[in-house]
mmCIF file of C-alpha atoms and ligand atoms in Angstrom:
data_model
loop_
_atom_site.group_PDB
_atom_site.id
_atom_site.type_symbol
_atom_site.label_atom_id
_atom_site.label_comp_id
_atom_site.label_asym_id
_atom_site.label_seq_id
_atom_site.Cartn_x
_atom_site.Cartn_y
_atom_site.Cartn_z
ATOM 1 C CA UNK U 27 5.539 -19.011 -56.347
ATOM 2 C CA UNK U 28 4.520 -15.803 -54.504
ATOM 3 C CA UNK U 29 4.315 -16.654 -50.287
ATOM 4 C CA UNK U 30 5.119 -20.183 -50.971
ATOM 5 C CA UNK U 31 8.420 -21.571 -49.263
ATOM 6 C CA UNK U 32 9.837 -25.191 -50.453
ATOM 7 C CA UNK U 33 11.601 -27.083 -47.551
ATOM 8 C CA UNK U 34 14.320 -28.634 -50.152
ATOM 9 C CA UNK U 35 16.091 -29.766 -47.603
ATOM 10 C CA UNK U 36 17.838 -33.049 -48.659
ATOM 11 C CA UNK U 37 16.978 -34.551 -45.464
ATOM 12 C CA UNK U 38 13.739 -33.873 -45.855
ATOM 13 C CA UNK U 39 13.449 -34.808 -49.326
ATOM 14 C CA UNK U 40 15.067 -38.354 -48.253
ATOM 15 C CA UNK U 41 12.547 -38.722 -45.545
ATOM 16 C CA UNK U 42 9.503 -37.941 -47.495
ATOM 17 C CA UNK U 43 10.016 -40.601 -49.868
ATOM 18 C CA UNK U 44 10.537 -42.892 -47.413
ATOM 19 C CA UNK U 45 6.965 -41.886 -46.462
ATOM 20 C CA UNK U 46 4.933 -41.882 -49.878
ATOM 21 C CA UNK U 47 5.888 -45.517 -50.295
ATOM 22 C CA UNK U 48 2.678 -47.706 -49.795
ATOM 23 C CA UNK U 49 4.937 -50.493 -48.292
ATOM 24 C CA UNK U 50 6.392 -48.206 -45.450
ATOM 25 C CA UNK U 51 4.553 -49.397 -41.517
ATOM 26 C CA UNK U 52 2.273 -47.230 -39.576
ATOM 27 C CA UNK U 53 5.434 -47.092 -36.928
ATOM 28 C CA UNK U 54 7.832 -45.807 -39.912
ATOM 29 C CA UNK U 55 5.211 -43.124 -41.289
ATOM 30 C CA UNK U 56 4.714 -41.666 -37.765
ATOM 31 C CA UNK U 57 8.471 -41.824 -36.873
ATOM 32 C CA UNK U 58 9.485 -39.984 -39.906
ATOM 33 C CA UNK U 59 6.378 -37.718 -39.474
ATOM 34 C CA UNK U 60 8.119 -36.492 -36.164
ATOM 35 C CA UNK U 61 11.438 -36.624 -37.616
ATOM 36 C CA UNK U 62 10.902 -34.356 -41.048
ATOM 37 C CA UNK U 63 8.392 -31.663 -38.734
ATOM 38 C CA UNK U 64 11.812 -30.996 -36.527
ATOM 39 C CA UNK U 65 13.303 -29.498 -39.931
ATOM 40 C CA UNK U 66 10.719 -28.174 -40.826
ATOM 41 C CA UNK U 67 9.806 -26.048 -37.482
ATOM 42 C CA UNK U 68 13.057 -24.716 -37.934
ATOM 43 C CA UNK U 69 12.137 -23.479 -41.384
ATOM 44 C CA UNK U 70 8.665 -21.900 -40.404
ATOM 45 C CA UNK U 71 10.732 -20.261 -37.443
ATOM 46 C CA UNK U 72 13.455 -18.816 -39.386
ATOM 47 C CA UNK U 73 12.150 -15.094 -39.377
ATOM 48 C CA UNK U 74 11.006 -14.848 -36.021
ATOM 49 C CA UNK U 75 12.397 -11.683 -34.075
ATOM 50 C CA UNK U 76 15.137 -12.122 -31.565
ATOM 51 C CA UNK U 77 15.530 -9.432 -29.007
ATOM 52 C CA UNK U 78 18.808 -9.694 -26.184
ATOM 53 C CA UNK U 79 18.980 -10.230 -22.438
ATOM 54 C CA UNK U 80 21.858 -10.134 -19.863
ATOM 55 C CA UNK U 81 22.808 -13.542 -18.349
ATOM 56 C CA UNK U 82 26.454 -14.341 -17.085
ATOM 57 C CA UNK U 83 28.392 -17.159 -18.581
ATOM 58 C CA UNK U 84 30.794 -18.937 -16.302
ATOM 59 C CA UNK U 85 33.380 -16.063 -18.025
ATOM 60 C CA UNK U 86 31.067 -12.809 -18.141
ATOM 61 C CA UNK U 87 28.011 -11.108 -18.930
ATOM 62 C CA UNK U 88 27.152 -10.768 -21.656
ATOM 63 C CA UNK U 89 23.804 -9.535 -24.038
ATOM 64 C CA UNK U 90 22.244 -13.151 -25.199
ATOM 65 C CA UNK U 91 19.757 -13.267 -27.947
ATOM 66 C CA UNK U 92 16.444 -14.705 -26.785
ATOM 67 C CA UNK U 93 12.945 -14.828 -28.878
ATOM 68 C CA UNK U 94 11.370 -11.565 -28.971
ATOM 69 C CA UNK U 95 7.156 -11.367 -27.849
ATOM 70 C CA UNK U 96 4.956 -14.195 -26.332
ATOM 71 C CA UNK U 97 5.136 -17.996 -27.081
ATOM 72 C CA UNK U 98 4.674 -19.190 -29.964
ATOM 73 C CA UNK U 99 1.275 -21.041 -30.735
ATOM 74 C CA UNK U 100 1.083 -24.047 -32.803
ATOM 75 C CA UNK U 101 -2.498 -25.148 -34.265
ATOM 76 C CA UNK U 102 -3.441 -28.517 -35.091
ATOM 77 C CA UNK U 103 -5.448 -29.355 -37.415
ATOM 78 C CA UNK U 104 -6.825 -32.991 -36.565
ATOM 79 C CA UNK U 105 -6.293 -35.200 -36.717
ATOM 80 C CA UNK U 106 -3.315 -35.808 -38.905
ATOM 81 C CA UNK U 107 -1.751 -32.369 -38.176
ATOM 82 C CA UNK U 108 -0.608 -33.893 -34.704
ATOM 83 C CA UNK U 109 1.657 -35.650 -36.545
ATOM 84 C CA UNK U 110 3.611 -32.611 -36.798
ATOM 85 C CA UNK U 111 2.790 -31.268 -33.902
ATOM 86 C CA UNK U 112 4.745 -33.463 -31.639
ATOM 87 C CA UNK U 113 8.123 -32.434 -32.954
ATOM 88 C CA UNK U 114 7.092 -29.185 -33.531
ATOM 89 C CA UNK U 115 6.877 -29.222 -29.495
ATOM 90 C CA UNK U 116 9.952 -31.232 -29.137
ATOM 91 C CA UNK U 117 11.615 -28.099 -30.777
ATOM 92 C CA UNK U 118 9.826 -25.240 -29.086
ATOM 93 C CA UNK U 119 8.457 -26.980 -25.663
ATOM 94 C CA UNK U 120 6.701 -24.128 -23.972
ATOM 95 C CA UNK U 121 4.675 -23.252 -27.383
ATOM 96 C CA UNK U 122 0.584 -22.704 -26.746
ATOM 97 C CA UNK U 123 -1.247 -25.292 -28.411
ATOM 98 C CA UNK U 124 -4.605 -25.164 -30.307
ATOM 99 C CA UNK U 125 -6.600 -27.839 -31.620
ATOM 100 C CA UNK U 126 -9.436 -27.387 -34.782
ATOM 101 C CA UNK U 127 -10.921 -31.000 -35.693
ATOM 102 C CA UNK U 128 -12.005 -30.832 -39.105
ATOM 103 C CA UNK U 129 -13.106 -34.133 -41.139
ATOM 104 C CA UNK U 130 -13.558 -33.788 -44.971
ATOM 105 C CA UNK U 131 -17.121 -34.834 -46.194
ATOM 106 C CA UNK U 132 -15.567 -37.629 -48.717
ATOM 107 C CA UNK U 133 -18.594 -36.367 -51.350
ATOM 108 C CA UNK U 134 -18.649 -32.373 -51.244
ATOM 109 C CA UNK U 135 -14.837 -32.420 -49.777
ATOM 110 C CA UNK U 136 -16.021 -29.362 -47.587
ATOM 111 C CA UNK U 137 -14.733 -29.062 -44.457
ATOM 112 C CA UNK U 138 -16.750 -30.191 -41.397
ATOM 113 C CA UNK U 139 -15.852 -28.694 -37.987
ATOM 114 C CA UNK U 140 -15.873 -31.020 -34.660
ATOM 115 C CA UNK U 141 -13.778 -29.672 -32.193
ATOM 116 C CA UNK U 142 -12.204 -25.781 -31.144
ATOM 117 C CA UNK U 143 -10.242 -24.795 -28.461
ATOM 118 C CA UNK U 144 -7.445 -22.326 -28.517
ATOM 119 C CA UNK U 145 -5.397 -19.813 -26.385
ATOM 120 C CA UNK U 146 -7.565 -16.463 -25.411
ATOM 121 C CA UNK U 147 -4.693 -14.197 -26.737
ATOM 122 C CA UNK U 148 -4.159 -15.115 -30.028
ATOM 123 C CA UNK U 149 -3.893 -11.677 -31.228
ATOM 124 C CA UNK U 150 -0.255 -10.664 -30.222
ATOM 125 C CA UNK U 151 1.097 -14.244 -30.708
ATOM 126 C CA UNK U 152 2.810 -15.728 -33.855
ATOM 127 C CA UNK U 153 0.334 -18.724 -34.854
ATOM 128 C CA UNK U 154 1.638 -21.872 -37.084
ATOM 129 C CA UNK U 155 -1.021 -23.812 -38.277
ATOM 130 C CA UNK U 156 -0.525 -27.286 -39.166
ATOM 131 C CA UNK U 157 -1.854 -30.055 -40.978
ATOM 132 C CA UNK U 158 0.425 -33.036 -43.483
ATOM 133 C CA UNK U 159 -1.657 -32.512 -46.585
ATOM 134 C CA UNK U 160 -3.361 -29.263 -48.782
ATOM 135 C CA UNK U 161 -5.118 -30.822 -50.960
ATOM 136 C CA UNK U 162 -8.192 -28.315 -52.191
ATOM 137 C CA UNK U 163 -7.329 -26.600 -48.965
ATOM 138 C CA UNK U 164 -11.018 -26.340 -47.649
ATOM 139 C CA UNK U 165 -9.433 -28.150 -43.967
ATOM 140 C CA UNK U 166 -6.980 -25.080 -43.988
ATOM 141 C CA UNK U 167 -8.633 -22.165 -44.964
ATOM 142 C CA UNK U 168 -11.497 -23.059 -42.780
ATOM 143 C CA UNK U 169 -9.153 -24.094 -39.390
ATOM 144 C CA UNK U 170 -7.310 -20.375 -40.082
ATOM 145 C CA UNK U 171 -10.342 -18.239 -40.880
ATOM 146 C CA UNK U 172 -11.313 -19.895 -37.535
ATOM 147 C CA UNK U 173 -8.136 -18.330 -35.976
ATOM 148 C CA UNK U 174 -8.669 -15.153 -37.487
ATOM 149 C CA UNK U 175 -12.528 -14.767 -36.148
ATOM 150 C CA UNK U 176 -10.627 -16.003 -32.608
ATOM 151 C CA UNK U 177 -8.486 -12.983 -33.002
ATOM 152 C CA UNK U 178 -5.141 -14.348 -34.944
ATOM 153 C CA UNK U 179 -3.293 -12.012 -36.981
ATOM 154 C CA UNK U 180 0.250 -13.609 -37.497
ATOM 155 C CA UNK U 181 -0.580 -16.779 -39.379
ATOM 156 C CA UNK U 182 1.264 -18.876 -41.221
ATOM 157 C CA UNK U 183 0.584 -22.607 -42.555
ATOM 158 C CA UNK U 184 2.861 -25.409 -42.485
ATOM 159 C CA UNK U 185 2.223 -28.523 -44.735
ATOM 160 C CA UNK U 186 4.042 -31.523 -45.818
ATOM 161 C CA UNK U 187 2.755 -32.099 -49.409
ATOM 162 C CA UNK U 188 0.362 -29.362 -51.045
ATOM 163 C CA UNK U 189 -1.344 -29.390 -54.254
ATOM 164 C CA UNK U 190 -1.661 -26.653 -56.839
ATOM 165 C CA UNK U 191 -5.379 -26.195 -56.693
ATOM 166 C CA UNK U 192 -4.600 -26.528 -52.997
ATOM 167 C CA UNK U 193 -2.529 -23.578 -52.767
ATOM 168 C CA UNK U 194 -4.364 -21.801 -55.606
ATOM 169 C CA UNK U 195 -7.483 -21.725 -53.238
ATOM 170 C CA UNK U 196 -5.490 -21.316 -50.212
ATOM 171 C CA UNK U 197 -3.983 -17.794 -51.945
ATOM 172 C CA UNK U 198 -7.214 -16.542 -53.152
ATOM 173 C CA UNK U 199 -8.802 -17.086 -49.606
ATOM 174 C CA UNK U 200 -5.816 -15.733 -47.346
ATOM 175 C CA UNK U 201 -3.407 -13.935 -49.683
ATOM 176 C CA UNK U 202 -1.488 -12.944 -46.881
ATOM 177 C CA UNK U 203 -0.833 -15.809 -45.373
ATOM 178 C CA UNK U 204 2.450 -17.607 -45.901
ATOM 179 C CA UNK U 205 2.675 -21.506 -46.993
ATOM 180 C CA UNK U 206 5.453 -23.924 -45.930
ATOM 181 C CA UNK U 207 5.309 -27.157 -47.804
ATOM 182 C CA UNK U 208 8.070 -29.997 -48.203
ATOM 183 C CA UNK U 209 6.319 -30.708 -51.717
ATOM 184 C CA UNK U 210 4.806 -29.343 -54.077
ATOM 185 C CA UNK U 211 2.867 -32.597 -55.966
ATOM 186 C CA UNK U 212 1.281 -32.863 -59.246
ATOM 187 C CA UNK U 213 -2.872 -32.704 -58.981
ATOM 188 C CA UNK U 214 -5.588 -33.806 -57.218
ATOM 189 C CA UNK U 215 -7.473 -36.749 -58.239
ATOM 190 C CA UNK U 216 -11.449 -37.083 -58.570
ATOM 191 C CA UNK U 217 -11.575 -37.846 -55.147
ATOM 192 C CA UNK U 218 -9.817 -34.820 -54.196
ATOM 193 C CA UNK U 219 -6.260 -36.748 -53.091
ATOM 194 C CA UNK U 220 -2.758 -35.211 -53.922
ATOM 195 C CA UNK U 221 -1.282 -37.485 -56.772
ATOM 196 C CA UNK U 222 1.435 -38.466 -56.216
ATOM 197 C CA UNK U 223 1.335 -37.960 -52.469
ATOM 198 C CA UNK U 224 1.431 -40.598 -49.737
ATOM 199 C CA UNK U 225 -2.433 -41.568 -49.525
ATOM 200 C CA UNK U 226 -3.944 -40.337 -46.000
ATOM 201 C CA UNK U 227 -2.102 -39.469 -43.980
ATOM 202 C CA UNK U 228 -4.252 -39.657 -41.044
ATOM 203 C CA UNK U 229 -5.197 -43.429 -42.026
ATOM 204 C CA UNK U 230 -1.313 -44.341 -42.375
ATOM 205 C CA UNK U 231 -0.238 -42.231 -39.007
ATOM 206 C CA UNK U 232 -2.543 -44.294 -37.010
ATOM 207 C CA UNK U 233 -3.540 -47.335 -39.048
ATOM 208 C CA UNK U 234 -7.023 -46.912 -39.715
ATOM 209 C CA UNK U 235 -7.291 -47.998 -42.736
HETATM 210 C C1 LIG N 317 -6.989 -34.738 -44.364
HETATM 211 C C2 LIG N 317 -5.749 -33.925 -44.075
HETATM 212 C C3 LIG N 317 -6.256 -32.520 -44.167
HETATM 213 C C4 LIG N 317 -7.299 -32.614 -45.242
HETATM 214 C C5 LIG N 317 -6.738 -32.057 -46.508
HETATM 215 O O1 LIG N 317 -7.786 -34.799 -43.244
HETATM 216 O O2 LIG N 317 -5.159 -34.219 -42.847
HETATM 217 O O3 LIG N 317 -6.827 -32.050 -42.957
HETATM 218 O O4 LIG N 317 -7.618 -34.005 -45.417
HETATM 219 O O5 LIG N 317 -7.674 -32.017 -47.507
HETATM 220 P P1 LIG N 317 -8.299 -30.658 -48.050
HETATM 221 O O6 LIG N 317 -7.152 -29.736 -48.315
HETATM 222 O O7 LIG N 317 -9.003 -31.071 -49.310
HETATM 223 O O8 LIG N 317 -9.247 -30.110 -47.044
HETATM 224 P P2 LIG N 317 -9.079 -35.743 -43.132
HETATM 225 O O9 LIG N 317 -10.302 -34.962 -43.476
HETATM 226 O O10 LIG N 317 -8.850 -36.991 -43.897
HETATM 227 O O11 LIG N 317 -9.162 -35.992 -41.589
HETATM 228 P P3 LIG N 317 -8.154 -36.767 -40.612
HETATM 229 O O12 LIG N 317 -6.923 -35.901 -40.445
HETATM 230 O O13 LIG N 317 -8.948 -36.876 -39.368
HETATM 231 O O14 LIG N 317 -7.833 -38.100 -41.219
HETATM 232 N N1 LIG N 318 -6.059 -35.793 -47.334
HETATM 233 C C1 LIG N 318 -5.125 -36.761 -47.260
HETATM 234 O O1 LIG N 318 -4.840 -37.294 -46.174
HETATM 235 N N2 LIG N 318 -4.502 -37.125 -48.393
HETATM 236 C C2 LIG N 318 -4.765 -36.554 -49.584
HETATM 237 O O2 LIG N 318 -4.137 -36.923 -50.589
HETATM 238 C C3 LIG N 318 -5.747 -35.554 -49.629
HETATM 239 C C4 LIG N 318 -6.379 -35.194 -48.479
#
């Protein structure tokens, strides 16, 4: 599927199932949560642009590769896209961090902003967006078209389970904008949840449900 990467990492896969069971605690979903987003930073990082700098080992200089540009900036889409955040910022400490709260409406599903606040200089930085589920992808397409109006050109989205209306929306609205998803599930239901999935996922991070 055109822009759309599959983490098929066995690890991953392992850990994921772990998380769709209904039986699995709060303390297990969150852990693994954290756990799976360290493999998949590394995926969503793969491409980025090294450039070199002299250092000395305790033997001899030498050119080292270090990551070309400004920091990285991860955006969180609230509240269950801090999930991932955390161990995305385990992996890359001194990323920027932004923060869109977005609630679905449970009846019309659209996307209802709360909360913005980002870096000023989004334009020259490489921006990961996050958030555990795509479902129709109205949270994600809204947090990045906020991104965009704030100046972001370098987008890409990381998920954990997507949907195929999800990313069928999602393409349609930002065709240029790369997806990273550990799953790719069967359908919504009428409520608009990812079947098989895991449920909410901001519900079972923090046990609000
Ligand atoms: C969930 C999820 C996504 C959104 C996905 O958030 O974390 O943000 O739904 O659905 P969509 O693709 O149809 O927009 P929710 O609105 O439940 O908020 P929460 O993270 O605060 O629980
Ligand atoms: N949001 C969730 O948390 N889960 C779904 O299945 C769909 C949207």
């Amino acid at each position: 599927m055109e822009g759309v990467t599959i983490v098929d990492h066995p690890l991953v896969q392992h850990k994921l199932s772990i998380m769709r069971d209904k039986n699995t605690s709060t303390g297990s979903f969150r852990r693994l949560l954290r756990e799976i987003s360290l493999l998949l930073c590394y995926e969503v990082t793969r491409d980025l642009e090294l450039t070199t700098k002299t250092i000395e080992t305790p033997m001899q200089e030498m050119e080292a590769p270090t990551l070309k540009g400004k920091k990285l900036v991860f955006a969180s889409i609230l509240r269950a896209g801090n999930g991932l955040l955390e161990g995305m910022l385990d992996l890359v400490p001194s990323a920027r961090v932004a923060h869109v709260g977005l609630y679905r409406d449970h009846e019309t599903l659209e996307a209802i902003e709360y909360y913005y606040k980002a870096p000023t200089d989004l334009s020259d930085r490489v921006v990961i967006a996050v958030d555990p589920m795509l479902a129709t992808a109205n949270s994600a397409t809204a947090a990045i078209e906020k991104l965009q109006q704030s100046g972001a050109k370098d987008i890409r989205f990381l998920c954990l389970l997507a949907a195929p209306e999800g990313i069928e929306n999602f393409r349609k609205a930002l065709p240029d904008v790369p997806i990273f998803t550990a799953a790719l599930d069967s359908h919504l239901n009428e409520k608009g949840y990812i079947i098989p999935g895991l449920g909410d996922a901001g519900d079972r991070m923090y046990g609000t449900k």
